[in-house]
PDB file of C-alpha atoms in Angstrom:
ATOM      1  CA  MET A   9     -48.093-178.859-133.744  1.00 66.00           C
ATOM      2  CA  GLU A  10     -45.305-176.364-133.167  1.00 70.00           C
ATOM      3  CA  ILE A  11     -44.014-178.519-130.294  1.00 70.00           C
ATOM      4  CA  PHE A  12     -43.980-181.588-132.584  1.00 82.00           C
ATOM      5  CA  PHE A  13     -41.755-179.825-135.127  1.00 85.00           C
ATOM      6  CA  LEU A  14     -39.497-178.595-132.319  1.00 81.00           C
ATOM      7  CA  ILE A  15     -39.096-182.231-131.216  1.00 82.00           C
ATOM      8  CA  LEU A  16     -38.210-183.221-134.783  1.00 86.00           C
ATOM      9  CA  LYS A  17     -35.699-180.380-135.059  1.00 86.00           C
ATOM     10  CA  ASN A  18     -34.091-180.494-131.619  1.00 85.00           C
ATOM     11  CA  ILE A  19     -34.190-184.227-130.798  1.00 84.00           C
ATOM     12  CA  ILE A  20     -34.829-186.432-133.832  1.00 87.00           C
ATOM     13  CA  PHE A  21     -32.808-184.515-136.446  1.00 90.00           C
ATOM     14  CA  PRO A  22     -29.557-184.369-134.388  1.00 90.00           C
ATOM     15  CA  ILE A  23     -29.834-188.109-133.721  1.00 87.00           C
ATOM     16  CA  PHE A  24     -30.333-189.081-137.358  1.00 89.00           C
ATOM     17  CA  LEU A  25     -27.663-186.616-138.458  1.00 94.00           C
ATOM     18  CA  LEU A  26     -25.133-188.554-136.374  1.00 93.00           C
ATOM     19  CA  ILE A  27     -26.517-191.899-137.580  1.00 90.00           C
ATOM     20  CA  GLY A  28     -26.190-190.679-141.178  1.00 92.00           C
ATOM     21  CA  LEU A  29     -22.640-189.458-140.578  1.00 96.00           C
ATOM     22  CA  GLY A  30     -21.797-192.843-139.067  1.00 93.00           C
ATOM     23  CA  ALA A  31     -23.073-194.606-142.195  1.00 92.00           C
ATOM     24  CA  ILE A  32     -21.124-192.261-144.510  1.00 96.00           C
ATOM     25  CA  LEU A  33     -17.905-192.495-142.489  1.00 97.00           C
ATOM     26  CA  HIS A  34     -18.146-196.290-142.371  1.00 95.00           C
ATOM     27  CA  ARG A  35     -18.510-196.463-146.153  1.00 95.00           C
ATOM     28  CA  ILE A  36     -15.404-194.262-146.519  1.00 96.00           C
ATOM     29  CA  PHE A  37     -13.137-195.603-143.779  1.00 95.00           C
ATOM     30  CA  LYS A  38     -14.518-199.143-143.212  1.00 94.00           C
ATOM     31  CA  PHE A  39     -14.722-199.053-139.413  1.00 93.00           C
ATOM     32  CA  ASP A  40     -14.138-202.214-137.410  1.00 91.00           C
ATOM     33  CA  LEU A  41     -17.696-202.749-136.122  1.00 85.00           C
ATOM     34  CA  ASN A  42     -16.583-205.293-133.547  1.00 83.00           C
ATOM     35  CA  THR A  43     -14.218-202.736-131.984  1.00 89.00           C
ATOM     36  CA  LEU A  44     -16.891-200.006-132.000  1.00 88.00           C
ATOM     37  CA  SER A  45     -19.390-202.375-130.411  1.00 82.00           C
ATOM     38  CA  LYS A  46     -16.956-203.333-127.661  1.00 85.00           C
ATOM     39  CA  LEU A  47     -16.062-199.653-127.082  1.00 90.00           C
ATOM     40  CA  ASN A  48     -19.735-198.887-126.468  1.00 84.00           C
ATOM     41  CA  THR A  49     -20.571-201.975-124.428  1.00 82.00           C
ATOM     42  CA  PHE A  50     -17.463-202.333-122.286  1.00 87.00           C
ATOM     43  CA  PHE A  51     -16.321-198.717-121.859  1.00 92.00           C
ATOM     44  CA  LEU A  52     -18.857-195.984-122.627  1.00 91.00           C
ATOM     45  CA  LEU A  53     -22.127-197.594-121.488  1.00 86.00           C
ATOM     46  CA  PRO A  54     -20.827-198.547-118.006  1.00 90.00           C
ATOM     47  CA  ALA A  55     -19.674-194.923-117.540  1.00 93.00           C
ATOM     48  CA  VAL A  56     -23.124-193.612-118.554  1.00 90.00           C
ATOM     49  CA  CYS A  57     -24.752-196.047-116.153  1.00 86.00           C
ATOM     50  CA  PHE A  58     -22.488-195.124-113.239  1.00 93.00           C
ATOM     51  CA  VAL A  59     -22.821-191.346-113.729  1.00 91.00           C
ATOM     52  CA  ASN A  60     -26.611-191.353-114.047  1.00 83.00           C
ATOM     53  CA  ILE A  61     -27.314-193.750-111.181  1.00 85.00           C
ATOM     54  CA  TYR A  62     -24.744-192.050-108.930  1.00 89.00           C
ATOM     55  CA  GLN A  63     -26.100-188.570-109.687  1.00 83.00           C
ATOM     56  CA  GLY A  64     -29.778-189.345-110.199  1.00 73.00           C
ATOM     57  CA  GLU A  65     -32.386-189.217-107.481  1.00 69.00           C
ATOM     58  CA  ILE A  66     -33.601-192.772-108.018  1.00 72.00           C
ATOM     59  CA  SER A  67     -34.791-194.909-105.115  1.00 75.00           C
ATOM     60  CA  GLY A  68     -34.983-198.651-104.669  1.00 77.00           C
ATOM     61  CA  GLN A  69     -38.767-198.388-104.859  1.00 85.00           C
ATOM     62  CA  LEU A  70     -38.558-196.593-108.210  1.00 88.00           C
ATOM     63  CA  ILE A  71     -36.158-199.214-109.599  1.00 88.00           C
ATOM     64  CA  THR A  72     -38.661-201.895-108.529  1.00 91.00           C
ATOM     65  CA  GLN A  73     -41.459-200.000-110.309  1.00 94.00           C
ATOM     66  CA  ILE A  74     -39.421-199.727-113.514  1.00 94.00           C
ATOM     67  CA  ILE A  75     -38.497-203.418-113.495  1.00 94.00           C
ATOM     68  CA  PHE A  76     -42.119-204.378-112.800  1.00 96.00           C
ATOM     69  CA  PHE A  77     -43.278-202.272-115.752  1.00 97.00           C
ATOM     70  CA  CYS A  78     -40.613-203.788-118.028  1.00 96.00           C
ATOM     71  CA  ILE A  79     -41.631-207.324-117.051  1.00 97.00           C
ATOM     72  CA  VAL A  80     -45.356-206.669-117.620  1.00 97.00           C
ATOM     73  CA  LEU A  81     -44.795-204.889-120.957  1.00 97.00           C
ATOM     74  CA  ASN A  82     -42.421-207.505-122.326  1.00 97.00           C
ATOM     75  CA  VAL A  83     -44.528-210.467-121.193  1.00 97.00           C
ATOM     76  CA  LEU A  84     -47.475-208.951-123.089  1.00 97.00           C
ATOM     77  CA  LEU A  85     -45.302-208.389-126.184  1.00 97.00           C
ATOM     78  CA  ILE A  86     -43.922-211.932-125.963  1.00 96.00           C
ATOM     79  CA  VAL A  87     -47.446-213.379-125.832  1.00 97.00           C
ATOM     80  CA  VAL A  88     -48.707-211.222-128.728  1.00 97.00           C
ATOM     81  CA  SER A  89     -45.639-211.924-130.906  1.00 96.00           C
ATOM     82  CA  TYR A  90     -45.961-215.662-130.229  1.00 94.00           C
ATOM     83  CA  LEU A  91     -49.642-215.621-131.235  1.00 96.00           C
ATOM     84  CA  ILE A  92     -48.929-213.661-134.435  1.00 96.00           C
ATOM     85  CA  ALA A  93     -46.148-216.087-135.405  1.00 94.00           C
ATOM     86  CA  LYS A  94     -48.360-219.086-134.599  1.00 93.00           C
ATOM     87  CA  ILE A  95     -51.417-217.801-136.496  1.00 94.00           C
ATOM     88  CA  ASN A  96     -49.334-216.949-139.573  1.00 94.00           C
ATOM     89  CA  GLY A  97     -47.528-220.298-139.558  1.00 92.00           C
ATOM     90  CA  PHE A  98     -43.977-218.917-139.416  1.00 91.00           C
ATOM     91  CA  ASP A  99     -41.308-221.630-139.409  1.00 88.00           C
ATOM     92  CA  PRO A 100     -39.305-222.002-136.146  1.00 85.00           C
ATOM     93  CA  GLY A 101     -36.362-219.887-137.344  1.00 86.00           C
ATOM     94  CA  LEU A 102     -38.526-217.039-138.632  1.00 90.00           C
ATOM     95  CA  SER A 103     -40.727-217.236-135.543  1.00 90.00           C
ATOM     96  CA  ALA A 104     -37.687-216.811-133.263  1.00 89.00           C
ATOM     97  CA  SER A 105     -36.392-213.797-135.216  1.00 90.00           C
ATOM     98  CA  PHE A 106     -39.871-212.275-135.443  1.00 94.00           C
ATOM     99  CA  ARG A 107     -40.474-212.540-131.695  1.00 94.00           C
ATOM    100  CA  ASN A 108     -37.055-211.076-130.904  1.00 94.00           C
ATOM    101  CA  SER A 109     -37.658-208.183-133.308  1.00 94.00           C
ATOM    102  CA  MET A 110     -40.865-207.230-131.483  1.00 95.00           C
ATOM    103  CA  VAL A 111     -39.570-207.641-127.940  1.00 96.00           C
ATOM    104  CA  LEU A 112     -35.920-206.493-128.052  1.00 95.00           C
ATOM    105  CA  SER A 113     -35.601-202.717-128.438  1.00 95.00           C
ATOM    106  CA  ASN A 114     -32.549-200.559-129.078  1.00 91.00           C
ATOM    107  CA  SER A 115     -32.557-198.963-125.644  1.00 90.00           C
ATOM    108  CA  GLY A 116     -28.774-198.438-125.671  1.00 84.00           C
ATOM    109  CA  ASN A 117     -27.307-196.962-128.862  1.00 80.00           C
ATOM    110  CA  PHE A 118     -30.625-195.292-129.750  1.00 88.00           C
ATOM    111  CA  GLY A 119     -32.636-195.035-126.540  1.00 90.00           C
ATOM    112  CA  LEU A 120     -30.033-193.477-124.277  1.00 89.00           C
ATOM    113  CA  PRO A 121     -29.131-190.649-126.713  1.00 89.00           C
ATOM    114  CA  VAL A 122     -32.842-189.885-127.225  1.00 90.00           C
ATOM    115  CA  SER A 123     -33.425-189.796-123.468  1.00 90.00           C
ATOM    116  CA  GLU A 124     -30.324-187.667-122.976  1.00 86.00           C
ATOM    117  CA  LEU A 125     -31.787-185.043-125.308  1.00 86.00           C
ATOM    118  CA  VAL A 126     -35.381-185.291-124.039  1.00 90.00           C
ATOM    119  CA  PHE A 127     -34.426-185.224-120.352  1.00 90.00           C
ATOM    120  CA  HIS A 128     -31.306-183.042-120.528  1.00 83.00           C
ATOM    121  CA  THR A 129     -32.641-180.912-117.642  1.00 82.00           C
ATOM    122  CA  ASN A 130     -34.099-183.852-115.706  1.00 85.00           C
ATOM    123  CA  PRO A 131     -31.583-186.518-114.547  1.00 83.00           C
ATOM    124  CA  LEU A 132     -34.419-188.765-113.337  1.00 88.00           C
ATOM    125  CA  GLY A 133     -35.637-189.399-116.888  1.00 90.00           C
ATOM    126  CA  MET A 134     -32.160-190.421-118.000  1.00 88.00           C
ATOM    127  CA  SER A 135     -31.702-192.666-114.938  1.00 89.00           C
ATOM    128  CA  ILE A 136     -34.937-194.482-115.778  1.00 92.00           C
ATOM    129  CA  GLN A 137     -33.682-195.141-119.320  1.00 92.00           C
ATOM    130  CA  VAL A 138     -30.403-196.508-117.928  1.00 89.00           C
ATOM    131  CA  ILE A 139     -32.354-199.060-115.848  1.00 91.00           C
ATOM    132  CA  ILE A 140     -34.444-199.988-118.901  1.00 94.00           C
ATOM    133  CA  SER A 141     -31.271-200.398-120.963  1.00 90.00           C
ATOM    134  CA  ILE A 142     -29.827-202.796-118.391  1.00 87.00           C
ATOM    135  CA  PHE A 143     -33.104-204.736-118.316  1.00 90.00           C
ATOM    136  CA  GLN A 144     -33.076-204.983-122.117  1.00 91.00           C
ATOM    137  CA  ASN A 145     -29.511-206.318-122.027  1.00 83.00           C
ATOM    138  CA  LEU A 146     -30.600-209.026-119.598  1.00 83.00           C
ATOM    139  CA  LEU A 147     -33.666-209.767-121.733  1.00 89.00           C
ATOM    140  CA  THR A 148     -31.457-210.131-124.814  1.00 84.00           C
ATOM    141  CA  TYR A 149     -29.191-212.696-123.177  1.00 75.00           C
ATOM    142  CA  THR A 150     -32.058-214.653-121.599  1.00 79.00           C
ATOM    143  CA  TYR A 151     -35.251-214.556-123.651  1.00 86.00           C
ATOM    144  CA  GLY A 152     -33.458-213.544-126.867  1.00 86.00           C
ATOM    145  CA  LEU A 153     -31.002-216.414-126.704  1.00 78.00           C
ATOM    146  CA  PHE A 154     -33.648-218.887-125.512  1.00 78.00           C
ATOM    147  CA  ASN A 155     -35.429-218.141-128.779  1.00 78.00           C
ATOM    148  CA  ALA A 156     -32.359-218.844-130.858  1.00 73.00           C
ATOM    149  CA  VAL A 157     -29.997-221.372-129.315  1.00 65.00           C
ATOM    150  CA  SER A 158     -30.376-225.139-129.019  1.00 46.00           C
ATOM    151  CA  ALA A 159     -31.463-226.702-125.732  1.00 33.00           C
ATOM    152  CA  ASN A 160     -27.985-228.056-125.028  1.00 38.00           C
ATOM    153  CA  ALA A 161     -26.327-224.645-125.304  1.00 48.00           C
ATOM    154  CA  LYS A 162     -28.737-222.622-123.193  1.00 52.00           C
ATOM    155  CA  GLY A 163     -27.419-222.827-119.646  1.00 54.00           C
ATOM    156  CA  SER A 164     -23.709-222.114-120.021  1.00 62.00           C
ATOM    157  CA  LYS A 165     -24.226-219.648-122.885  1.00 62.00           C
ATOM    158  CA  LEU A 166     -26.751-217.534-120.975  1.00 60.00           C
ATOM    159  CA  ILE A 167     -24.750-217.376-117.754  1.00 69.00           C
ATOM    160  CA  LYS A 168     -21.529-216.549-119.604  1.00 72.00           C
ATOM    161  CA  GLU A 169     -23.138-213.697-121.570  1.00 66.00           C
ATOM    162  CA  ILE A 170     -24.814-212.143-118.514  1.00 67.00           C
ATOM    163  CA  VAL A 171     -21.755-212.330-116.244  1.00 76.00           C
ATOM    164  CA  ARG A 172     -19.565-210.550-118.808  1.00 76.00           C
ATOM    165  CA  LEU A 173     -21.832-207.459-119.006  1.00 78.00           C
ATOM    166  CA  PRO A 174     -19.817-204.645-117.349  1.00 86.00           C
ATOM    167  CA  VAL A 175     -22.867-202.381-117.138  1.00 83.00           C
ATOM    168  CA  LEU A 176     -24.207-204.609-114.343  1.00 84.00           C
ATOM    169  CA  TYR A 177     -21.086-204.023-112.262  1.00 91.00           C
ATOM    170  CA  ALA A 178     -21.267-200.282-112.977  1.00 91.00           C
ATOM    171  CA  LEU A 179     -24.855-200.298-111.689  1.00 87.00           C
ATOM    172  CA  LEU A 180     -23.922-202.192-108.518  1.00 90.00           C
ATOM    173  CA  LEU A 181     -20.927-199.914-107.906  1.00 94.00           C
ATOM    174  CA  ALA A 182     -23.032-196.760-108.341  1.00 91.00           C
ATOM    175  CA  VAL A 183     -25.710-198.088-105.963  1.00 87.00           C
ATOM    176  CA  LEU A 184     -23.010-199.032-103.421  1.00 92.00           C
ATOM    177  CA  PHE A 185     -21.369-195.589-103.596  1.00 93.00           C
ATOM    178  CA  ARG A 186     -24.744-193.853-103.182  1.00 87.00           C
ATOM    179  CA  SER A 187     -25.859-196.111-100.341  1.00 86.00           C
ATOM    180  CA  LEU A 188     -22.638-195.642 -98.372  1.00 91.00           C
ATOM    181  CA  ASP A 189     -22.363-191.964 -99.348  1.00 90.00           C
ATOM    182  CA  ILE A 190     -18.896-192.504-100.836  1.00 93.00           C
ATOM    183  CA  ALA A 191     -17.512-189.550-102.785  1.00 93.00           C
ATOM    184  CA  VAL A 192     -15.716-190.315-106.034  1.00 95.00           C
ATOM    185  CA  PRO A 193     -12.277-188.595-106.104  1.00 94.00           C
ATOM    186  CA  GLY A 194     -12.338-185.427-108.255  1.00 93.00           C
ATOM    187  CA  PRO A 195      -9.923-186.512-111.029  1.00 95.00           C
ATOM    188  CA  VAL A 196     -11.598-189.937-111.304  1.00 96.00           C
ATOM    189  CA  TRP A 197     -15.070-188.373-111.438  1.00 97.00           C
ATOM    190  CA  LYS A 198     -13.967-185.980-114.177  1.00 97.00           C
ATOM    191  CA  ALA A 199     -12.611-188.875-116.246  1.00 97.00           C
ATOM    192  CA  VAL A 200     -15.817-190.893-115.795  1.00 96.00           C
ATOM    193  CA  GLN A 201     -17.962-187.869-116.725  1.00 96.00           C
ATOM    194  CA  ASN A 202     -15.916-187.202-119.863  1.00 96.00           C
ATOM    195  CA  THR A 203     -16.291-190.852-120.845  1.00 96.00           C
ATOM    196  CA  ALA A 204     -20.060-190.715-120.314  1.00 93.00           C
ATOM    197  CA  ASN A 205     -20.306-187.506-122.359  1.00 93.00           C
ATOM    198  CA  ALA A 206     -18.715-189.278-125.326  1.00 93.00           C
ATOM    199  CA  PHE A 207     -21.403-191.963-125.393  1.00 88.00           C
ATOM    200  CA  LEU A 208     -24.111-190.104-127.334  1.00 87.00           C
ATOM    201  CA  ALA A 209     -22.008-189.346-130.416  1.00 91.00           C
ATOM    202  CA  ILE A 210     -20.072-192.630-130.503  1.00 92.00           C
ATOM    203  CA  ALA A 211     -23.194-194.758-129.961  1.00 87.00           C
ATOM    204  CA  LEU A 212     -25.078-193.081-132.817  1.00 89.00           C
ATOM    205  CA  VAL A 213     -22.098-193.175-135.189  1.00 91.00           C
ATOM    206  CA  THR A 214     -21.791-196.894-134.365  1.00 87.00           C
ATOM    207  CA  LEU A 215     -25.480-197.435-135.112  1.00 83.00           C
ATOM    208  CA  GLY A 216     -25.053-195.623-138.437  1.00 87.00           C
ATOM    209  CA  ALA A 217     -22.090-197.821-139.314  1.00 88.00           C
ATOM    210  CA  GLN A 218     -24.083-200.943-138.481  1.00 80.00           C
ATOM    211  CA  VAL A 219     -26.914-200.085-140.895  1.00 80.00           C
ATOM    212  CA  ALA A 220     -24.707-198.566-143.629  1.00 86.00           C
ATOM    213  CA  TYR A 221     -24.837-201.616-145.901  1.00 82.00           C
ATOM    214  CA  LEU A 222     -28.209-203.089-144.972  1.00 75.00           C
ATOM    215  CA  LYS A 223     -30.622-203.431-147.893  1.00 74.00           C
ATOM    216  CA  ILE A 224     -34.365-204.003-148.142  1.00 73.00           C
ATOM    217  CA  LYS A 225     -35.190-206.682-150.709  1.00 70.00           C
ATOM    218  CA  ARG A 226     -38.954-206.791-150.235  1.00 76.00           C
ATOM    219  CA  VAL A 227     -41.532-205.886-147.597  1.00 80.00           C
ATOM    220  CA  SER A 228     -43.028-209.235-146.614  1.00 87.00           C
ATOM    221  CA  ARG A 229     -46.022-209.777-144.352  1.00 91.00           C
ATOM    222  CA  SER A 230     -43.758-210.896-141.507  1.00 93.00           C
ATOM    223  CA  LEU A 231     -41.623-207.763-141.947  1.00 94.00           C
ATOM    224  CA  LEU A 232     -44.692-205.516-141.876  1.00 95.00           C
ATOM    225  CA  PHE A 233     -46.027-207.211-138.726  1.00 96.00           C
ATOM    226  CA  ALA A 234     -42.633-206.852-137.018  1.00 96.00           C
ATOM    227  CA  ILE A 235     -42.425-203.120-137.826  1.00 96.00           C
ATOM    228  CA  LEU A 236     -45.981-202.434-136.644  1.00 97.00           C
ATOM    229  CA  GLY A 237     -45.419-204.544-133.538  1.00 97.00           C
ATOM    230  CA  ARG A 238     -42.257-202.723-132.530  1.00 97.00           C
ATOM    231  CA  LEU A 239     -43.168-199.113-133.424  1.00 97.00           C
ATOM    232  CA  VAL A 240     -46.963-199.049-132.982  1.00 97.00           C
ATOM    233  CA  LEU A 241     -48.163-201.909-130.790  1.00 97.00           C
ATOM    234  CA  SER A 242     -45.418-201.596-128.164  1.00 97.00           C
ATOM    235  CA  PRO A 243     -46.174-197.910-127.313  1.00 97.00           C
ATOM    236  CA  ILE A 244     -49.929-198.640-127.262  1.00 97.00           C
ATOM    237  CA  VAL A 245     -49.460-201.559-124.851  1.00 97.00           C
ATOM    238  CA  ALA A 246     -47.059-199.463-122.737  1.00 97.00           C
ATOM    239  CA  LEU A 247     -49.571-196.601-122.549  1.00 97.00           C
ATOM    240  CA  PHE A 248     -52.286-199.049-121.476  1.00 97.00           C
ATOM    241  CA  VAL A 249     -50.054-200.468-118.699  1.00 97.00           C
ATOM    242  CA  ILE A 250     -49.080-196.964-117.500  1.00 97.00           C
ATOM    243  CA  MET A 251     -52.737-195.873-117.411  1.00 96.00           C
ATOM    244  CA  VAL A 252     -53.791-199.010-115.508  1.00 96.00           C
ATOM    245  CA  LEU A 253     -51.012-198.469-112.957  1.00 94.00           C
ATOM    246  CA  GLY A 254     -51.985-194.801-112.652  1.00 93.00           C
ATOM    247  CA  TRP A 255     -48.450-193.456-113.066  1.00 94.00           C
ATOM    248  CA  GLU A 256     -47.797-189.850-114.050  1.00 93.00           C
ATOM    249  CA  GLY A 257     -44.977-187.336-114.464  1.00 93.00           C
ATOM    250  CA  THR A 258     -41.418-188.111-115.478  1.00 93.00           C
ATOM    251  CA  ILE A 259     -41.596-191.856-114.810  1.00 94.00           C
ATOM    252  CA  ALA A 260     -44.678-192.255-117.038  1.00 96.00           C
ATOM    253  CA  GLN A 261     -43.142-190.078-119.745  1.00 96.00           C
ATOM    254  CA  ALA A 262     -39.801-191.918-119.712  1.00 96.00           C
ATOM    255  CA  LEU A 263     -41.398-195.385-119.783  1.00 97.00           C
ATOM    256  CA  PHE A 264     -43.777-194.432-122.601  1.00 97.00           C
ATOM    257  CA  ILE A 265     -40.952-193.001-124.721  1.00 97.00           C
ATOM    258  CA  ALA A 266     -38.735-196.039-124.035  1.00 96.00           C
ATOM    259  CA  SER A 267     -41.438-198.355-125.398  1.00 97.00           C
ATOM    260  CA  SER A 268     -41.254-196.712-128.835  1.00 96.00           C
ATOM    261  CA  PHE A 269     -37.597-197.349-129.682  1.00 96.00           C
ATOM    262  CA  PRO A 270     -36.697-199.407-132.793  1.00 94.00           C
ATOM    263  CA  THR A 271     -35.637-203.046-132.857  1.00 95.00           C
ATOM    264  CA  SER A 272     -32.313-203.850-131.220  1.00 89.00           C
ATOM    265  CA  ARG A 273     -29.370-204.659-133.475  1.00 80.00           C
ATOM    266  CA  ASN A 274     -28.757-207.611-131.133  1.00 80.00           C
ATOM    267  CA  SER A 275     -31.801-209.356-132.588  1.00 85.00           C
ATOM    268  CA  ALA A 276     -30.059-209.310-135.978  1.00 81.00           C
ATOM    269  CA  LEU A 277     -26.754-210.494-134.483  1.00 75.00           C
ATOM    270  CA  ILE A 278     -28.480-213.402-132.725  1.00 78.00           C
ATOM    271  CA  ALA A 279     -30.343-214.324-135.919  1.00 81.00           C
ATOM    272  CA  LEU A 280     -27.064-214.281-137.855  1.00 72.00           C
ATOM    273  CA  GLU A 281     -25.225-216.353-135.264  1.00 69.00           C
ATOM    274  CA  TYR A 282     -27.890-219.080-135.214  1.00 74.00           C
ATOM    275  CA  ASN A 283     -29.017-218.755-138.854  1.00 78.00           C
ATOM    276  CA  ASN A 284     -32.617-217.817-138.020  1.00 81.00           C
ATOM    277  CA  HIS A 285     -33.542-215.812-141.148  1.00 86.00           C
ATOM    278  CA  PRO A 286     -30.778-213.189-140.648  1.00 81.00           C
ATOM    279  CA  GLU A 287     -31.878-211.192-143.740  1.00 80.00           C
ATOM    280  CA  PHE A 288     -35.317-210.686-142.202  1.00 89.00           C
ATOM    281  CA  ALA A 289     -33.799-209.639-138.869  1.00 87.00           C
ATOM    282  CA  THR A 290     -31.451-207.058-140.414  1.00 82.00           C
ATOM    283  CA  GLN A 291     -34.276-205.602-142.510  1.00 88.00           C
ATOM    284  CA  VAL A 292     -36.413-205.128-139.393  1.00 92.00           C
ATOM    285  CA  VAL A 293     -33.540-203.322-137.657  1.00 88.00           C
ATOM    286  CA  LEU A 294     -32.991-201.002-140.625  1.00 85.00           C
ATOM    287  CA  LEU A 295     -36.644-200.169-141.304  1.00 91.00           C
ATOM    288  CA  THR A 296     -37.649-199.659-137.667  1.00 93.00           C
ATOM    289  CA  THR A 297     -34.610-197.413-137.168  1.00 88.00           C
ATOM    290  CA  ILE A 298     -35.515-195.280-140.206  1.00 88.00           C
ATOM    291  CA  LEU A 299     -39.249-195.120-139.448  1.00 92.00           C
ATOM    292  CA  SER A 300     -38.623-194.356-135.772  1.00 90.00           C
ATOM    293  CA  SER A 301     -37.536-190.871-136.860  1.00 89.00           C
ATOM    294  CA  LEU A 302     -41.268-190.114-137.073  1.00 91.00           C
ATOM    295  CA  SER A 303     -42.791-192.619-134.645  1.00 93.00           C
ATOM    296  CA  VAL A 304     -40.505-191.658-131.742  1.00 93.00           C
ATOM    297  CA  ALA A 305     -41.172-187.966-132.416  1.00 92.00           C
ATOM    298  CA  VAL A 306     -44.917-188.674-132.220  1.00 94.00           C
ATOM    299  CA  VAL A 307     -44.516-190.569-128.933  1.00 96.00           C
ATOM    300  CA  VAL A 308     -42.293-187.857-127.404  1.00 93.00           C
ATOM    301  CA  TYR A 309     -44.886-185.263-128.406  1.00 93.00           C
ATOM    302  CA  ALA A 310     -47.753-187.397-127.062  1.00 95.00           C
ATOM    303  CA  SER A 311     -45.898-187.936-123.778  1.00 94.00           C
ATOM    304  CA  SER A 312     -45.588-184.169-123.306  1.00 90.00           C
ATOM    305  CA  LEU A 313     -49.369-183.847-123.722  1.00 92.00           C
ATOM    306  CA  LEU A 314     -50.374-186.882-121.649  1.00 93.00           C
ATOM    307  CA  PHE A 315     -47.946-186.582-118.755  1.00 89.00           C
TER     308      PHE A 315
END
């Protein structure tokens, strides 16, 4: 139990302190959320990706394992979320938002800072989370958009969104530099490292700003199912998959922890853009983010015991 409280104090509390400060600062100074989002997506996240893949001891085989796990886990979540929506008779718009809220996790603004604190002495754990974050980005702009957009808009919209993700090019560049044993010039490396170091604080302040004005009107059945699906069912399914595959150590720990992260803010943005019950989607993001302060701590603690 002592370890659990240490996790709350040393990992969860610092994260939610920055999220809280982000919410307060946004209420005072009215940040431009679009600018903050672009700063994270197009500047800080690619630097984090490059540094961790370039430095980390991660092989092609391990990347394949991670992607395989992500595919299996998310296919299972997609099937379960579809069945829940079907059984409960959700209308098409609510069904799309509900399924996205269960499947799309906040592996970037929330997941990477958590992993950075959990695996601060183990670069492999952080590298695994970077791969998961990239996978989640791809999932958002494929499955997530397929849920929301009309049939006529799918093809061009999906390709355009994926091609403009700079984190993919950062990943390819890092893999190329490692494969060819190319050394990054000292001044350039220092600049990239400093950029990557800024990610944790800026990402969490951004997340705080994004939820600063969200309000919960009522806890509906669909909202309750979405919260339980994201914070409870996802880690249980992930643990089952890890056990079946027989994985242990850092990879098992990192994958288990990654499965517990709250709903991605992108699910709310997609719902807003295509008018698929945006109020429901934003409420799921807010509540899963708040409740993850305990659920993620439990999963981190459990991972230390299991793996």
